[in-house]
CSV table of C-alpha atoms in Angstrom, one decimal:
chain,number,residue,atom,x,y,z
A,27,MET,CA,0.3,0.2,0.2
A,28,LYS,CA,1.2,3.6,-1.1
A,29,PHE,CA,1.3,6.3,1.3
A,30,SER,CA,1.2,10.2,0.3
A,31,ASP,CA,3.8,12.0,1.4
A,32,SER,CA,1.6,13.5,4.0
A,33,LYS,CA,0.0,9.8,5.7
A,34,VAL,CA,4.1,8.7,5.8
A,35,LYS,CA,4.4,12.0,8.3
A,36,ALA,CA,1.5,11.3,10.4
A,37,ILE,CA,3.0,8.0,10.8
A,38,ALA,CA,6.7,9.2,11.8
A,39,PHE,CA,4.9,11.5,14.1
A,40,LEU,CA,3.3,8.7,15.8
A,41,ALA,CA,6.2,6.1,15.6
A,42,ALA,CA,8.3,8.8,17.1
A,43,ALA,CA,5.7,9.7,19.8
A,44,SER,CA,5.4,5.2,20.9
A,45,MET,CA,6.8,5.5,23.9
A,46,PHE,CA,4.1,7.6,24.8
A,47,THR,CA,0.3,7.4,26.1
A,48,PHE,CA,-1.3,10.3,24.7
A,49,THR,CA,-3.4,10.2,27.7
A,50,GLY,CA,-3.0,14.9,27.0
A,51,CYS,CA,-6.5,16.0,28.6
A,52,GLY,CA,-7.6,13.0,29.1
A,53,ALA,CA,-7.6,9.0,29.7
A,54,LEU,CA,-7.9,7.7,32.9
A,55,ASN,CA,-5.8,4.5,33.3
A,56,ASN,CA,-6.7,2.1,36.5
A,57,SER,CA,-3.1,0.7,36.3
A,58,GLN,CA,-1.6,0.7,40.1
A,59,ASN,CA,2.3,1.0,38.9
A,60,ASP,CA,4.5,3.0,40.5
A,61,ALA,CA,5.0,6.5,38.2
A,62,GLN,CA,7.7,6.5,35.5
A,63,PRO,CA,8.7,8.9,33.3
A,64,ALA,CA,8.0,8.3,29.6
A,65,SER,CA,11.2,6.9,28.1
A,66,GLY,CA,14.0,9.7,27.8
A,67,GLN,CA,11.5,12.1,28.7
A,68,GLN,CA,13.3,14.6,31.0
A,69,SER,CA,13.2,18.2,30.6
A,70,PRO,CA,15.3,19.7,28.7
A,71,ALA,CA,18.0,20.9,31.6
A,72,ALA,CA,16.8,17.5,33.4
A,73,THR,CA,20.3,15.7,33.8
A,74,GLU,CA,18.8,12.9,36.7
A,75,SER,CA,16.2,10.5,36.9
A,76,ALA,CA,13.2,11.4,38.3
A,77,ASP,CA,14.0,9.5,41.9
A,78,ASP,CA,16.4,11.0,42.2
A,79,LYS,CA,15.0,14.5,41.5
A,80,THR,CA,13.0,14.3,44.1
A,81,ALA,CA,15.1,12.3,47.0
A,82,GLU,CA,17.7,15.7,47.2
A,83,ASN,CA,15.0,18.1,48.5
A,84,SER,CA,18.0,20.5,49.6
A,85,GLU,CA,17.9,23.9,50.2
A,86,GLU,CA,21.1,24.2,48.9
A,87,SER,CA,20.6,25.5,44.7
A,88,VAL,CA,18.8,28.7,45.3
A,89,ALA,CA,19.5,29.6,48.4
A,90,ASP,CA,21.3,33.3,47.2
A,91,ASP,CA,17.5,33.5,45.2
A,92,ASN,CA,15.7,33.3,49.0
A,93,ALA,CA,18.5,35.1,51.1
A,94,GLU,CA,16.8,38.7,49.5
A,95,ALA,CA,13.0,37.6,50.1
A,96,PRO,CA,11.1,38.3,51.9
A,97,ALA,CA,10.7,35.6,55.4
A,98,ALA,CA,6.9,35.4,55.1
A,99,ALA,CA,7.2,34.7,50.8
A,100,VAL,CA,10.6,32.6,51.0
A,101,PRO,CA,8.8,28.5,49.7
A,102,GLU,CA,9.7,25.9,52.0
A,103,LYS,CA,10.6,23.5,49.4
A,104,THR,CA,12.8,24.7,46.4
A,105,ASN,CA,13.8,21.9,44.7
A,106,ILE,CA,10.0,21.2,43.1
A,107,ASN,CA,8.9,18.0,40.1
A,108,ILE,CA,6.6,19.3,37.7
A,109,GLY,CA,5.0,16.5,35.5
A,110,TYR,CA,3.2,16.9,31.8
A,111,LEU,CA,1.9,15.2,29.5
A,112,ASN,CA,3.4,15.1,25.5
A,113,SER,CA,1.0,18.1,24.4
A,114,THR,CA,0.9,21.7,23.9
A,115,ALA,CA,-1.9,22.9,26.4
A,116,HIS,CA,1.0,22.5,29.4
A,117,LEU,CA,2.8,25.3,28.0
A,118,LEU,CA,2.8,26.8,31.0
A,119,ALA,CA,5.3,24.8,32.4
A,120,PHE,CA,7.3,25.4,29.8
A,121,VAL,CA,8.0,29.2,28.9
A,122,ALA,CA,8.3,30.1,33.0
A,123,SER,CA,11.2,27.2,32.4
A,124,GLU,CA,13.1,28.8,29.4
A,125,GLU,CA,12.0,32.6,30.7
A,126,GLY,CA,13.7,31.9,34.1
A,127,TYR,CA,10.2,32.4,35.6
A,128,PHE,CA,10.9,29.2,38.3
A,129,LYS,CA,14.5,31.0,38.5
A,130,ASP,CA,13.2,34.3,39.7
A,131,GLU,CA,11.0,32.9,42.4
A,132,GLY,CA,13.4,31.0,44.3
A,133,LEU,CA,12.2,27.8,42.4
A,134,ASN,CA,15.0,25.0,40.9
A,135,VAL,CA,12.1,23.1,38.7
A,136,THR,CA,12.3,19.6,36.9
A,137,LEU,CA,10.1,19.0,34.3
A,138,THR,CA,9.9,15.4,33.5
A,139,GLN,CA,7.3,14.0,30.8
A,140,PHE,CA,5.0,10.8,31.7
A,141,SER,CA,2.4,8.9,29.8
A,142,SER,CA,-0.8,8.6,31.3
A,143,ALA,CA,-2.7,10.6,34.1
A,144,SER,CA,-2.6,7.4,36.4
A,145,GLU,CA,1.5,7.7,36.3
A,146,LEU,CA,1.0,11.3,36.8
A,147,VAL,CA,-1.3,10.7,40.3
A,148,ASN,CA,1.0,7.8,41.0
A,149,GLY,CA,3.9,9.8,40.9
A,150,LEU,CA,2.6,12.6,43.5
A,151,GLU,CA,0.8,10.4,46.1
A,152,SER,CA,4.2,8.6,46.0
A,153,ASP,CA,5.9,11.9,46.3
A,154,LYS,CA,8.2,11.4,43.6
A,155,LEU,CA,6.0,14.7,41.6
A,156,ASP,CA,5.5,18.1,43.3
A,157,ILE,CA,2.8,19.2,40.5
A,158,ALA,CA,1.2,16.9,38.0
A,159,PHE,CA,-0.6,18.7,34.5
A,160,ILE,CA,-3.6,16.3,34.1
A,161,GLY,CA,-6.9,15.7,32.2
A,162,SER,CA,-9.8,17.5,33.7
A,163,VAL,CA,-12.3,14.5,34.1
A,164,PRO,CA,-9.2,12.5,35.4
A,165,SER,CA,-8.8,14.9,37.6
A,166,LEU,CA,-12.7,14.9,39.2
A,167,THR,CA,-12.5,10.7,38.6
A,168,PHE,CA,-9.8,10.6,40.9
A,169,GLN,CA,-10.9,12.2,42.9
A,170,SER,CA,-13.8,10.8,43.6
A,171,GLN,CA,-12.0,6.8,43.4
A,172,GLY,CA,-10.6,9.0,46.9
A,173,HIS,CA,-7.4,10.1,45.8
A,174,ASP,CA,-6.5,12.8,47.5
A,175,VAL,CA,-5.1,15.3,45.6
A,176,THR,CA,-6.2,18.4,44.5
A,177,ILE,CA,-6.8,21.1,41.5
A,178,PHE,CA,-4.9,24.3,42.6
A,179,GLY,CA,-4.5,25.8,39.4
A,180,GLY,CA,-5.3,25.6,35.5
A,181,ALA,CA,-4.0,25.1,32.3
A,182,MET,CA,-5.5,25.0,29.4
A,183,SER,CA,-9.6,25.2,28.2
A,184,ASN,CA,-11.1,23.9,25.1
A,185,GLY,CA,-8.2,22.5,22.4
A,186,HIS,CA,-10.6,19.2,21.7
A,187,GLY,CA,-12.7,17.5,19.5
A,188,TYR,CA,-12.7,14.9,16.8
A,189,VAL,CA,-11.6,14.3,13.1
A,190,ILE,CA,-13.0,12.0,9.8
A,191,LYS,CA,-11.9,10.6,7.0
A,192,SER,CA,-12.4,13.0,3.7
A,193,GLU,CA,-15.3,10.8,2.1
A,194,PHE,CA,-17.2,11.0,5.3
A,195,ALA,CA,-16.9,14.9,5.3
A,196,ASP,CA,-15.9,17.9,2.1
A,197,LYS,CA,-16.1,20.5,4.7
A,198,ASP,CA,-14.8,21.1,8.4
A,199,GLU,CA,-17.2,21.3,11.2
A,200,LEU,CA,-20.1,19.6,10.4
A,201,GLY,CA,-21.5,18.9,13.5
A,202,VAL,CA,-22.5,15.5,15.2
A,203,GLN,CA,-24.9,14.2,12.5
A,204,ILE,CA,-21.9,13.5,10.3
A,205,LEU,CA,-20.9,10.9,12.9
A,206,LYS,CA,-24.2,8.5,12.6
A,207,GLY,CA,-23.3,5.2,11.5
A,208,ARG,CA,-19.7,6.2,11.3
A,209,ASN,CA,-17.2,4.0,14.3
A,210,VAL,CA,-15.2,6.6,16.2
A,211,ALA,CA,-12.2,6.0,17.8
A,212,SER,CA,-12.6,7.4,21.7
A,213,VAL,CA,-10.5,7.4,25.1
A,214,LYS,CA,-12.5,6.2,27.6
A,215,ASN,CA,-12.9,8.7,31.0
A,216,SER,CA,-11.2,11.3,28.8
A,217,VAL,CA,-12.6,15.2,28.2
A,218,GLN,CA,-12.9,14.1,24.3
A,219,ASP,CA,-15.4,11.6,25.3
A,220,ALA,CA,-17.3,13.6,28.1
A,221,GLU,CA,-17.7,16.4,25.4
A,222,LEU,CA,-18.5,13.6,23.0
A,223,GLN,CA,-21.5,12.7,24.8
A,224,ILE,CA,-23.1,15.4,25.7
A,225,LEU,CA,-22.9,16.7,22.0
A,226,LEU,CA,-24.7,13.5,21.0
A,227,LYS,CA,-27.4,13.6,23.6
A,228,ASP,CA,-28.3,17.0,23.1
A,229,ALA,CA,-28.9,16.2,19.2
A,230,GLY,CA,-30.8,12.9,20.0
A,231,ILE,CA,-29.0,11.0,18.2
A,232,GLU,CA,-28.0,7.9,20.0
A,233,ILE,CA,-23.9,5.3,21.1
A,234,GLY,CA,-24.7,2.4,19.6
A,235,GLU,CA,-23.9,0.5,16.2
A,236,GLY,CA,-26.8,0.9,13.1
A,237,GLU,CA,-27.3,4.0,10.7
A,238,ASP,CA,-28.8,6.0,13.2
A,239,LYS,CA,-26.9,5.3,15.5
A,240,VAL,CA,-22.7,6.3,16.8
A,241,ASN,CA,-20.8,3.5,17.3
A,242,ILE,CA,-17.7,4.5,19.7
A,243,VAL,CA,-14.7,2.1,20.0
A,244,TYR,CA,-13.0,3.3,22.8
A,245,PHE,CA,-8.8,2.6,22.9
A,246,ASP,CA,-6.1,3.1,25.4
A,247,SER,CA,-4.8,6.6,24.5
A,248,GLN,CA,-5.1,9.2,22.3
A,249,LYS,CA,-2.0,8.3,20.1
A,250,ASP,CA,-3.5,4.5,19.6
A,251,ALA,CA,-7.3,6.7,18.4
A,252,TYR,CA,-5.7,8.6,16.7
A,253,ALA,CA,-3.6,5.8,14.2
A,254,ALA,CA,-6.5,3.8,14.4
A,255,LEU,CA,-7.5,6.5,11.7
A,256,LEU,CA,-5.2,4.6,9.1
A,257,ASN,CA,-7.1,1.3,9.9
A,258,ASN,CA,-10.5,0.8,7.3
A,259,ASN,CA,-13.1,-0.3,10.1
A,260,ILE,CA,-12.4,3.2,12.1
A,261,ASP,CA,-13.9,6.6,10.3
A,262,ALA,CA,-13.2,9.4,13.1
A,263,ALA,CA,-11.0,10.2,16.0
A,264,SER,CA,-11.4,11.9,19.2
A,265,VAL,CA,-8.1,15.0,19.1
A,266,TYR,CA,-6.2,17.4,20.9
A,267,SER,CA,-3.2,19.2,20.5
A,268,PRO,CA,-1.5,19.2,18.6
A,269,TYR,CA,-3.4,15.9,17.0
A,270,ALA,CA,-6.6,18.1,14.9
A,271,SER,CA,-3.2,20.3,13.6
A,272,LEU,CA,-1.7,17.1,12.6
A,273,ALA,CA,-5.4,15.7,11.5
A,274,LYS,CA,-5.8,18.4,9.0
A,275,SER,CA,-2.0,17.9,7.7
A,276,GLN,CA,-3.2,14.8,6.2
A,277,GLY,CA,-6.4,15.4,4.5
A,278,TYR,CA,-8.9,14.5,7.8
A,279,LYS,CA,-11.9,17.4,8.2
A,280,VAL,CA,-12.6,18.3,11.4
A,281,VAL,CA,-16.0,16.9,12.6
A,282,TYR,CA,-16.0,20.0,15.8
A,283,TYR,CA,-13.6,21.9,18.1
A,284,CYS,CA,-15.1,22.3,21.2
A,285,ALA,CA,-14.5,26.3,21.6
A,286,HIS,CA,-17.3,26.5,18.9
A,287,GLU,CA,-20.1,24.2,20.4
A,288,LYS,CA,-21.8,26.2,22.3
A,289,ALA,CA,-22.4,23.6,25.0
A,290,LEU,CA,-18.7,23.4,25.7
A,291,GLU,CA,-17.7,26.9,26.1
A,292,ASN,CA,-14.7,27.5,28.5
A,293,GLN,CA,-14.2,23.8,28.8
A,294,PRO,CA,-11.9,23.0,31.4
A,295,CYS,CA,-9.4,21.1,30.2
A,296,CYS,CA,-6.2,20.1,31.8
A,297,ARG,CA,-5.7,21.8,35.8
A,298,GLN,CA,-2.7,21.7,38.0
A,299,VAL,CA,-2.7,18.8,40.7
A,300,ALA,CA,-1.1,18.5,44.0
A,301,LYS,CA,-1.5,16.4,46.8
A,302,THR,CA,-3.5,18.3,49.0
A,303,SER,CA,-1.3,18.2,52.1
A,304,ALA,CA,2.3,19.5,50.5
A,305,LEU,CA,-0.8,22.1,49.1
A,306,ASN,CA,-1.3,22.7,53.1
A,307,ASP,CA,2.0,21.9,54.5
A,308,ASN,CA,4.1,24.4,51.9
A,309,PRO,CA,2.2,27.1,50.4
A,310,ASN,CA,4.5,29.7,49.4
A,311,THR,CA,6.1,27.1,47.7
A,312,TYR,CA,2.9,26.5,45.7
A,313,THR,CA,2.5,30.3,45.4
A,314,ALA,CA,5.7,31.6,43.9
A,315,VAL,CA,5.1,28.1,41.0
A,316,GLU,CA,2.0,29.5,40.9
A,317,ARG,CA,3.9,33.7,40.2
A,318,ALA,CA,6.5,31.5,37.2
A,319,PHE,CA,3.3,30.4,35.6
A,320,ILE,CA,1.4,33.9,35.5
A,321,LYS,CA,4.1,35.2,34.4
A,322,ALA,CA,4.5,33.1,31.6
A,323,TYR,CA,0.6,33.8,30.5
A,324,HIS,CA,1.6,37.1,30.5
A,325,PHE,CA,4.9,35.8,28.0
A,326,THR,CA,3.0,33.9,25.5
A,327,GLN,CA,0.6,37.4,25.4
A,328,THR,CA,3.5,39.3,24.3
A,329,ASP,CA,6.2,37.3,22.6
A,330,LYS,CA,4.3,34.7,19.8
A,331,ASP,CA,7.6,33.6,18.6
A,332,LYS,CA,9.7,33.8,21.8
A,333,THR,CA,5.9,31.4,23.2
A,334,ILE,CA,6.6,28.3,19.9
A,335,ALA,CA,10.3,27.9,19.8
A,336,ASP,CA,10.0,27.7,24.1
A,337,VAL,CA,6.9,24.6,23.5
A,338,GLN,CA,9.0,23.2,20.6
A,339,LYS,CA,11.5,22.2,22.7
A,340,TYR,CA,9.2,19.9,24.5
A,341,ILE,CA,6.7,19.0,22.5
A,342,ASP,CA,8.7,18.7,19.2
A,343,ILE,CA,6.3,19.0,16.0
A,344,ASP,CA,6.3,21.7,13.3
A,345,LYS,CA,6.6,25.0,14.5
A,346,ASP,CA,3.4,25.8,12.8
A,347,PHE,CA,1.9,23.0,14.2
A,348,ILE,CA,2.0,24.6,17.8
A,349,GLU,CA,1.1,28.3,16.2
A,350,THR,CA,-2.2,26.7,14.8
A,351,GLU,CA,-2.5,24.5,18.5
A,352,VAL,CA,-1.3,27.7,20.5
A,353,TYR,CA,-2.9,30.9,18.8
A,354,GLY,CA,-4.9,29.3,16.4
A,355,GLY,CA,-8.1,30.2,18.6
A,356,TYR,CA,-9.2,26.6,19.5
A,357,SER,CA,-7.7,26.7,22.9
A,358,VAL,CA,-6.9,29.7,26.1
A,359,SER,CA,-3.3,28.5,27.8
A,360,SER,CA,-4.6,29.8,31.3
A,361,PRO,CA,-2.9,29.5,35.3
A,362,ASP,CA,-6.8,30.0,35.9
A,363,PRO,CA,-8.0,27.6,38.1
A,364,ASP,CA,-12.0,28.6,36.6
A,365,LYS,CA,-13.7,26.8,39.3
A,366,LYS,CA,-16.9,27.3,37.9
A,367,GLY,CA,-15.8,25.9,34.4
A,368,THR,CA,-14.7,22.4,36.7
A,369,LEU,CA,-17.9,22.0,38.8
A,370,THR,CA,-19.7,22.3,35.7
A,371,LEU,CA,-17.7,19.5,33.9
A,372,LYS,CA,-18.0,17.3,36.9
A,373,ASP,CA,-21.8,17.8,37.8
A,374,THR,CA,-22.1,16.3,34.0
A,375,ILE,CA,-20.1,13.9,33.7
A,376,VAL,CA,-21.3,12.4,36.9
A,377,GLU,CA,-24.8,12.9,35.1
A,378,LEU,CA,-23.2,11.1,32.4
A,379,GLY,CA,-22.2,8.2,34.8
A,380,TYR,CA,-18.6,8.4,34.8
A,381,THR,CA,-18.3,8.7,38.4
A,382,GLU,CA,-20.2,8.7,41.7
A,383,ASP,CA,-21.1,12.6,43.0
A,384,TYR,CA,-18.7,13.0,45.7
A,385,ASP,CA,-17.5,16.3,47.8
A,386,ILE,CA,-15.1,18.2,45.8
A,387,GLU,CA,-14.3,21.3,47.9
A,388,PRO,CA,-11.8,20.4,49.9
A,389,LEU,CA,-10.0,19.1,47.0
A,390,TYR,CA,-10.8,22.6,44.8
A,391,ASN,CA,-7.8,25.1,45.9
A,392,THR,CA,-8.1,28.6,45.0
A,393,ALA,CA,-6.5,31.3,47.1
A,394,ILE,CA,-2.4,30.3,46.3
A,395,TYR,CA,-3.4,31.3,42.6
A,396,LYS,CA,-5.3,34.2,44.3
A,397,LYS,CA,-2.5,34.9,46.3
A,398,ALA,CA,-0.1,34.4,44.1
A,399,LEU,CA,-1.8,36.6,41.1
A,400,ASP,CA,-3.0,39.7,44.1
A,401,SER,CA,1.2,39.5,44.4
A,402,ILE,CA,1.8,40.1,41.3
A,403,LEU,CA,-0.4,42.7,40.8
A,404,ALA,CA,0.7,45.1,43.5
A,405,GLU,CA,3.7,44.8,41.4
A,406,ASP,CA,2.4,45.2,38.0
A,407,SER,CA,-1.1,45.2,37.0
A,408,ASP,CA,-1.1,46.1,33.4
A,409,GLU,CA,-3.7,45.1,31.0
A,410,ILE,CA,-3.1,41.3,31.1
A,411,TYR,CA,-2.5,40.9,34.4
A,412,LYS,CA,-6.2,42.9,35.3
A,413,SER,CA,-8.2,40.6,32.6
A,414,LEU,CA,-6.6,37.4,34.5
A,415,GLU,CA,-8.5,39.4,37.5
A,416,GLU,CA,-11.2,39.8,35.7
A,417,HIS,CA,-11.5,36.3,34.9
A,418,PHE,CA,-11.0,34.5,38.0
A,419,ASN,CA,-13.3,36.8,39.6
A,420,ASP,CA,-16.1,35.6,37.1
A,421,TYR,CA,-15.0,32.0,37.3
A,422,GLU,CA,-13.9,31.1,41.0
């Protein structure tokens, strides 16, 4: 079988990524194995294993930085490990590292790429990670299952959708109606799957086999779901950043972008998650981290080219794809906790049967973000920072 150059490029991308499980904003893998970083995927500046890095929480490497800081603001812990997935959704951490914002806050941060949401949560619970970027749906599901992890910030809103083979659609964004009678690859317990179920329910379309139904075929990861498009029996697939841009470059059509669906407005995707006890024990540390993320957000709004270059050091895809995903209007990468949007999503996934209801209040901390933002506003209250304040007040 002869593939076009674009298909070969897609296969090459998937092959290069085959060591990862692309759960990004999504999949809940219930494996109970200890968290392990994806092979060879440490941050550009990292030279030690995740276990070694977490073991050495010495304050020596940043003592000089803290010497001049107000006593109340000194981070309790300065060596910080952050876990992320292979997605542009986590760009705030990349920019904060590359532009020196972590260092400015007296922190020595190591970024390590992991391969699934379950590995990230295991990393938090085993103290191998201090912070993890985890999809909203798996974050909520883990909490409902009794994992004592707290959401304390955001990373990205929207950024997902579905794509379909071009023989079934002649243009983009025809909506979920074109999925009737089709086999659709998706990822269970992902925001992508939850969003599709919301739209199908609103459209009165049943899930199952048949000409008037949508047959959802579940895969373990976004990587696998996207790769399934190369099979004759899969017609469409879920996507999140950067898969939507990649799919369009391969000739697939976009069924919908969640950012363009009224029912999915301001849909929270990846969240900042940490152990509840760690947030309580080290509030200055997490405030310092949040200040770095807020500064990184400001940078993304003022220096597009350098932001794209920073992201590419961690997510090895074409710059054009990064530009589309970050600046194309399909997602917003913001550190805002967006509590209101996440609570709405929680109620929705409970209704969909993803999880049992539970009390989320003890597991949602907005105070750290507010303290960080207030401190920055006291130093520099330009329009970008003021816009964050307005959004927080509207969605807290």
